[in-house]
Coordinates of C-alpha atoms in Angstrom, one line a residue:
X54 CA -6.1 48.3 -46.3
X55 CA -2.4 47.4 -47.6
X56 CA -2.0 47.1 -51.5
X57 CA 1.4 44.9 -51.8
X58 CA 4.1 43.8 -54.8
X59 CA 7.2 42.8 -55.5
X60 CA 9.6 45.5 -55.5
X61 CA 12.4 44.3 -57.1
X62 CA 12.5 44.4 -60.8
X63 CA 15.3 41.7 -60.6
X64 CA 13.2 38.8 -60.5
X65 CA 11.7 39.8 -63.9
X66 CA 15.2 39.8 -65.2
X67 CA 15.5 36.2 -63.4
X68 CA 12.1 35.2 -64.9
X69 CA 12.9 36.4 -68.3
X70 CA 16.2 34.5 -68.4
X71 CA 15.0 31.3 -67.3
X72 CA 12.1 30.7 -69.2
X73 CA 13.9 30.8 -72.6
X74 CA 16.6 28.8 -71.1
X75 CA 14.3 26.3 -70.3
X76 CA 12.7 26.3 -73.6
X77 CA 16.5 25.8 -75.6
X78 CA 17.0 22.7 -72.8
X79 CA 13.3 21.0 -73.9
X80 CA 14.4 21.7 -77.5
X81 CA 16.1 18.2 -77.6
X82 CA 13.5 16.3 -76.0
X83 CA 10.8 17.9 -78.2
X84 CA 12.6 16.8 -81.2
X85 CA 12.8 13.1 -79.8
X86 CA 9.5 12.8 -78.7
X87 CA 8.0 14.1 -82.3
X88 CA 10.4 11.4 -84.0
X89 CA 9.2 8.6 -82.1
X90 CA 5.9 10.1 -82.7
X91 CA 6.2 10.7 -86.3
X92 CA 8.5 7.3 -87.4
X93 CA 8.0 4.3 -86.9
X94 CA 11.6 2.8 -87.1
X95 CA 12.2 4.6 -84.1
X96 CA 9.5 3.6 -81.9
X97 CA 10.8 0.1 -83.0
X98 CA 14.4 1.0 -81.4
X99 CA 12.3 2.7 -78.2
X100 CA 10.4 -1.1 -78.0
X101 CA 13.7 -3.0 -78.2
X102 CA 15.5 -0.7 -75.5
X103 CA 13.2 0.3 -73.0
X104 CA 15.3 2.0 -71.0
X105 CA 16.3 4.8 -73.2
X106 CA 12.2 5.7 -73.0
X107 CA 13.0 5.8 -68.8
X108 CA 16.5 8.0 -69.2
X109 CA 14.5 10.2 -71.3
X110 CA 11.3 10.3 -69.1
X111 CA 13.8 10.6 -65.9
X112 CA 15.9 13.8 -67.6
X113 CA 13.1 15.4 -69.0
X114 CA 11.5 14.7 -65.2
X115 CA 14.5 16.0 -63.3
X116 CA 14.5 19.5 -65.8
X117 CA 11.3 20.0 -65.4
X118 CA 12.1 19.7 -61.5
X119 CA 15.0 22.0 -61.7
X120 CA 13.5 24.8 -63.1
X121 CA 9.7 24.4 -62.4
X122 CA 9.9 24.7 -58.7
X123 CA 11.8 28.4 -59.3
X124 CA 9.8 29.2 -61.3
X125 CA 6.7 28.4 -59.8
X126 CA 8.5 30.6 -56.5
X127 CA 8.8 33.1 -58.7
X128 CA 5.4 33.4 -60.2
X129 CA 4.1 33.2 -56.5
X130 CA 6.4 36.1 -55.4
X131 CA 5.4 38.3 -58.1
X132 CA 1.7 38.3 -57.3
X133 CA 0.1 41.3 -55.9
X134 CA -1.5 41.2 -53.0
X135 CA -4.6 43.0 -50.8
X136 CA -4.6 43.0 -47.1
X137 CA -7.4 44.2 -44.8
X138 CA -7.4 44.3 -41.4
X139 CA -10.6 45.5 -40.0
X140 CA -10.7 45.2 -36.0
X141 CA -11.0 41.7 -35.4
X142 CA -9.8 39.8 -39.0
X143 CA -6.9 39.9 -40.9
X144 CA -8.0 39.2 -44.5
X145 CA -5.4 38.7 -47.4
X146 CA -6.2 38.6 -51.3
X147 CA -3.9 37.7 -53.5
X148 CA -3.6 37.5 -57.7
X149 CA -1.0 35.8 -59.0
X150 CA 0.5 35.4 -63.3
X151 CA -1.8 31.8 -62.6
X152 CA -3.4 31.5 -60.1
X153 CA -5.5 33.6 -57.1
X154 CA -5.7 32.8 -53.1
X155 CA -6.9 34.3 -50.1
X156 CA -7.4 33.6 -46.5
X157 CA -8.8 34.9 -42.9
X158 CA -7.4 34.7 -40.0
X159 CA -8.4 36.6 -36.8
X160 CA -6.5 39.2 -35.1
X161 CA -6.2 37.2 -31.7
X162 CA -4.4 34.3 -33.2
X163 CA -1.5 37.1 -34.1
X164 CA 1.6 36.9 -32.0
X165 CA 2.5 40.5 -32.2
X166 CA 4.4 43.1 -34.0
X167 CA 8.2 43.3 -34.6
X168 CA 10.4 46.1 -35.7
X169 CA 13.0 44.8 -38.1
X170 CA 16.1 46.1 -40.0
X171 CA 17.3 44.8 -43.2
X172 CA 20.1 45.2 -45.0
X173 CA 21.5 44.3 -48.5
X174 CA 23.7 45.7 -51.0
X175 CA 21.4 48.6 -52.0
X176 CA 20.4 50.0 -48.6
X177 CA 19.3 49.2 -45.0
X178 CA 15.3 48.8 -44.9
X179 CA 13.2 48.9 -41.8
X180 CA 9.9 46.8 -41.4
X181 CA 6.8 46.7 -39.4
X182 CA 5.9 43.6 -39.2
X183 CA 2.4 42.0 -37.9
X184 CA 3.6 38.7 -36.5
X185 CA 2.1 35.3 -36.8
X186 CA 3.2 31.8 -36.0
X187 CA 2.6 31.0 -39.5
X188 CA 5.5 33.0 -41.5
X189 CA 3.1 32.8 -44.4
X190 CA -0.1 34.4 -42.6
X191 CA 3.3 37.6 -41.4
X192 CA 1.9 40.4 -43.0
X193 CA 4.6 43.5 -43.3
X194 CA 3.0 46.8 -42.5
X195 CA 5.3 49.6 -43.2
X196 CA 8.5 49.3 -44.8
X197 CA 10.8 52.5 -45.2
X198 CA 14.5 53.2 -44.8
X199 CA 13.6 54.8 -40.6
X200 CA 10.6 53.9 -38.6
X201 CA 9.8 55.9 -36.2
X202 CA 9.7 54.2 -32.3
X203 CA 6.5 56.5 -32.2
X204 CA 5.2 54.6 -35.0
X205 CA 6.1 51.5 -33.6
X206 CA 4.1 52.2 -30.3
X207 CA 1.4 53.5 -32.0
X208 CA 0.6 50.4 -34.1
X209 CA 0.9 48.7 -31.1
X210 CA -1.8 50.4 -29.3
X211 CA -4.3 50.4 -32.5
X212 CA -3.8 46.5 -32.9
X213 CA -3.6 45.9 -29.1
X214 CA -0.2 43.7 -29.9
X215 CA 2.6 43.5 -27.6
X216 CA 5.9 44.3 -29.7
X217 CA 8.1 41.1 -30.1
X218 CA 12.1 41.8 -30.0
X219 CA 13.2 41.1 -33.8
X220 CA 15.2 37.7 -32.4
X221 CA 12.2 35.8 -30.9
X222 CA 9.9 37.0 -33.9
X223 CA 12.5 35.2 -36.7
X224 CA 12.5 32.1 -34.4
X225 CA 8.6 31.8 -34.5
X226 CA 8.9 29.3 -37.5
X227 CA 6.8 25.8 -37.2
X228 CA 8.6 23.4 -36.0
X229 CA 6.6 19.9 -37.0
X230 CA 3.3 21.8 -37.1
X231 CA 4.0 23.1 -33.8
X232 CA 5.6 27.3 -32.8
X233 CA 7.1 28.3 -30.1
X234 CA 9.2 30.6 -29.3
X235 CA 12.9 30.5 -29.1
X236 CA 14.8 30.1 -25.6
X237 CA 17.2 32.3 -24.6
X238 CA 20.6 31.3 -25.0
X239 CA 24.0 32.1 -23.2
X240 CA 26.3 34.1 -25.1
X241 CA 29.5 32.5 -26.0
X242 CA 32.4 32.7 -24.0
X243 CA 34.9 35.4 -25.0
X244 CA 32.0 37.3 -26.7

């Protein structure tokens, strides 16, 4: 059983910037809506130009666009989440700020495990990673700053997973529904 959440505390600094900036931008459009609701001379001017009731729908559409969808990432990525793998199923739980989901999927369907480094500005991280078609259903197993290659092996055995190289795991991605994995290409010349 793996008890996973986000470790970065900068996407709480990104949430809590965002959301009051969002509120001062649907300040304006508050303010109009509650005079048109409010007096009637202005719903009069609304009924004689129509179109300044679309430009207003349209902008208050396209903010809500721009900063609901990263926000509603963000919310998603800050949910904790519960995974169980016991033999045969691969069973993930997960509790969001709004909202809860879970799924099952069976061992078998599982394309393997890959051994991955990552690197950013505060360190290099290593990754187990259990590997599905699906980059969604992935479900990271150990992260830490050195995996062993005994560790590696060992997981191996206890799921009965072949290890995937770290290049053909990042290339199982759908493509139109479908995965496959990636074919090998020649190496530029002069490289």
């Amino acid at each position: 059983m793996l008890e996973q959440a986000a470790e970065s505390r900068g996407r709480f600094v990104l949430l809590a910037v965002l959301i009051p900036v969002l509120v001062a931008l649907l300040t304006p459009f508050w303010l109009v809506f509650s005079q048109l609701a409010s007096d009637p001379a202005a719903r009069a001017i609304l009924a004689g130009r129509p179109l300044i009731g679309v430009q207003l729908l349209a902008g208050l559409a396209l903010l809500i666009w721009i900063f609901g969808w990263p926000l509603a990432h963000l919310c998603r990525s800050l949910a904790r989440r519960r995974v169980t793998i016991d033999g045969a199923l691969v069973r993930s739980d997960a509790v969001g700020l709004f909202a809860a989901s879970s799924w099952t999927e069976p061992l078998a369907h599982y394309a393997g495990l890959s051994h991955r480094v990552r690197t950013s500005l505060s360190g290099v991280r290593q990754e187990l990673i259990l590997v599905h078609p699906r980059g969604s259903r992935s479900v990271v197993l150990q992260s830490a700053p050195q995996i062993s290659r005994d560790a590696v092996e060992t997981a191996a055995r206890l799921f009965a997973l072949a290890e995937i190289p770290s290049r053909e795991a990042a290339s199982l991605m759908p493509v139109h529904g479908y995965s496959r994995l990636s074919e090998p290409q020649p190496a530029a010349a002069g490289l």
